[in-house]
């Protein structure tokens, strides 16, 4: 059986790559590498702990009929503060910060926003 090496990245195709890079930079993510030009432009941003978000230009903005991913979850020390920062950075609120218990046994604090390309971003903290 192959050895699992771990998580590397999630990929996102967007309409405006510069706006998306700027948004995630304001959330504390750092640009790791860039390549290509125009509709073939892409980059990787470190979202924390060496985990990456790969961003591709060339998105159409049209909703997918069968989206593959529900949301991007970013581990957070303070979901409330990250939620407020995201809103100030151009995100739209989706779910206000709240403490919940998943399945009644897994307490978390979470909040959700819509990013610049309407992707859903969650700020997640285990309690």
Short mmCIF file of C-alpha atoms in Angstrom, two decimals, residues 1-126:
data_model
loop_
_atom_site.label_atom_id
_atom_site.label_comp_id
_atom_site.label_asym_id
_atom_site.label_seq_id
_atom_site.Cartn_x
_atom_site.Cartn_y
_atom_site.Cartn_z
CA UNK A 1 0.00 0.00 0.00
CA UNK A 2 1.41 3.47 -0.91
CA UNK A 3 2.47 5.69 1.96
CA UNK A 4 0.28 8.79 2.33
CA UNK A 5 2.53 11.86 2.34
CA UNK A 6 -0.11 14.36 3.44
CA UNK A 7 -2.16 17.24 2.11
CA UNK A 8 -0.57 19.56 -0.47
CA UNK A 9 -3.09 21.98 -2.00
CA UNK A 10 -6.59 22.86 -3.13
CA UNK A 11 -7.00 24.46 -6.57
CA UNK A 12 -9.31 27.36 -7.40
CA UNK A 13 -10.05 28.85 -10.85
CA UNK A 14 -10.96 32.56 -10.69
CA UNK A 15 -12.06 35.44 -12.91
CA UNK A 16 -9.61 38.01 -11.49
CA UNK A 17 -6.39 36.44 -10.25
CA UNK A 18 -4.88 39.72 -9.01
CA UNK A 19 -7.92 40.49 -6.87
CA UNK A 20 -7.88 36.93 -5.48
CA UNK A 21 -4.16 37.06 -4.64
CA UNK A 22 -4.66 40.41 -2.89
CA UNK A 23 -7.64 39.04 -0.91
CA UNK A 24 -5.80 35.96 0.38
CA UNK A 25 -2.72 38.07 1.17
CA UNK A 26 -4.94 40.25 3.38
CA UNK A 27 -6.04 37.05 5.15
CA UNK A 28 -2.39 36.36 6.00
CA UNK A 29 -1.55 33.96 3.18
CA UNK A 30 1.80 34.35 1.44
CA UNK A 31 2.62 34.01 -2.23
CA UNK A 32 4.94 31.03 -2.76
CA UNK A 33 5.33 30.92 -6.56
CA UNK A 34 3.79 32.24 -9.79
CA UNK A 35 3.93 31.08 -13.41
CA UNK A 36 2.31 31.67 -16.80
CA UNK A 37 0.63 34.72 -18.32
CA UNK A 38 -2.88 35.89 -19.15
CA UNK A 39 -5.47 33.09 -19.03
CA UNK A 40 -2.62 30.62 -18.29
CA UNK A 41 -1.40 32.52 -15.22
CA UNK A 42 -1.34 30.64 -11.93
CA UNK A 43 0.20 30.76 -8.48
CA UNK A 44 0.40 28.98 -5.16
CA UNK A 45 -0.19 30.68 -1.82
CA UNK A 46 0.70 29.24 1.58
CA UNK A 47 -2.49 29.23 3.65
CA UNK A 48 -0.61 28.12 6.78
CA UNK A 49 1.52 25.21 7.87
CA UNK A 50 2.89 24.67 4.37
CA UNK A 51 -0.59 23.88 3.02
CA UNK A 52 -1.22 25.58 -0.31
CA UNK A 53 -4.02 27.17 -2.29
CA UNK A 54 -3.34 26.97 -6.04
CA UNK A 55 -5.05 29.76 -7.98
CA UNK A 56 -5.63 29.65 -11.74
CA UNK A 57 -6.74 32.51 -13.99
CA UNK A 58 -9.37 31.90 -16.67
CA UNK A 59 -12.47 31.38 -14.56
CA UNK A 60 -15.79 32.26 -16.19
CA UNK A 61 -17.74 33.12 -13.05
CA UNK A 62 -20.49 30.70 -14.01
CA UNK A 63 -21.69 28.36 -11.27
CA UNK A 64 -20.71 24.74 -11.72
CA UNK A 65 -23.57 22.28 -12.01
CA UNK A 66 -21.74 19.71 -9.85
CA UNK A 67 -19.17 21.56 -7.73
CA UNK A 68 -16.38 19.33 -6.48
CA UNK A 69 -15.64 21.15 -3.24
CA UNK A 70 -17.99 22.67 -0.68
CA UNK A 71 -15.54 25.20 0.80
CA UNK A 72 -11.94 25.99 1.73
CA UNK A 73 -11.40 25.71 5.51
CA UNK A 74 -8.58 27.75 7.03
CA UNK A 75 -7.43 26.79 10.52
CA UNK A 76 -7.82 29.86 12.71
CA UNK A 77 -6.81 30.98 16.18
CA UNK A 78 -9.63 33.55 16.16
CA UNK A 79 -12.45 32.92 13.65
CA UNK A 80 -14.27 36.10 14.73
CA UNK A 81 -11.27 38.32 13.98
CA UNK A 82 -10.53 36.48 10.72
CA UNK A 83 -14.17 36.88 9.67
CA UNK A 84 -14.05 40.65 10.33
CA UNK A 85 -10.72 40.96 8.50
CA UNK A 86 -12.11 39.07 5.50
CA UNK A 87 -15.15 41.39 5.34
CA UNK A 88 -12.86 44.45 5.51
CA UNK A 89 -10.78 42.86 2.74
CA UNK A 90 -13.74 42.58 0.36
CA UNK A 91 -15.44 39.29 1.29
CA UNK A 92 -19.19 39.00 1.77
CA UNK A 93 -20.56 37.31 4.89
CA UNK A 94 -22.09 33.85 4.52
CA UNK A 95 -22.35 32.54 8.12
CA UNK A 96 -21.65 34.71 11.14
CA UNK A 97 -19.12 33.38 13.69
CA UNK A 98 -20.66 30.71 15.92
CA UNK A 99 -19.69 27.98 18.35
CA UNK A 100 -21.22 24.63 17.49
CA UNK A 101 -20.71 21.01 18.34
CA UNK A 102 -20.49 18.78 15.27
CA UNK A 103 -22.34 15.57 15.96
CA UNK A 104 -22.77 16.71 19.55
CA UNK A 105 -19.22 15.68 20.43
CA UNK A 106 -16.82 17.88 18.44
CA UNK A 107 -16.92 21.53 19.64
CA UNK A 108 -15.71 24.14 17.18
CA UNK A 109 -15.86 27.88 16.48
CA UNK A 110 -16.44 28.71 12.82
CA UNK A 111 -17.44 31.44 10.39
CA UNK A 112 -17.91 31.53 6.62
CA UNK A 113 -17.44 34.20 3.94
CA UNK A 114 -17.74 34.39 0.17
CA UNK A 115 -14.33 35.23 -1.31
CA UNK A 116 -13.72 37.47 -4.33
CA UNK A 117 -14.79 34.79 -6.82
CA UNK A 118 -17.73 33.61 -4.69
CA UNK A 119 -15.69 30.71 -3.32
CA UNK A 120 -16.73 29.78 0.21
CA UNK A 121 -14.02 30.23 2.86
CA UNK A 122 -14.41 28.89 6.40
CA UNK A 123 -12.42 30.03 9.43
CA UNK A 124 -12.23 26.97 11.70
CA UNK A 125 -11.04 26.48 15.29
CA UNK A 126 -11.27 23.33 17.37
#
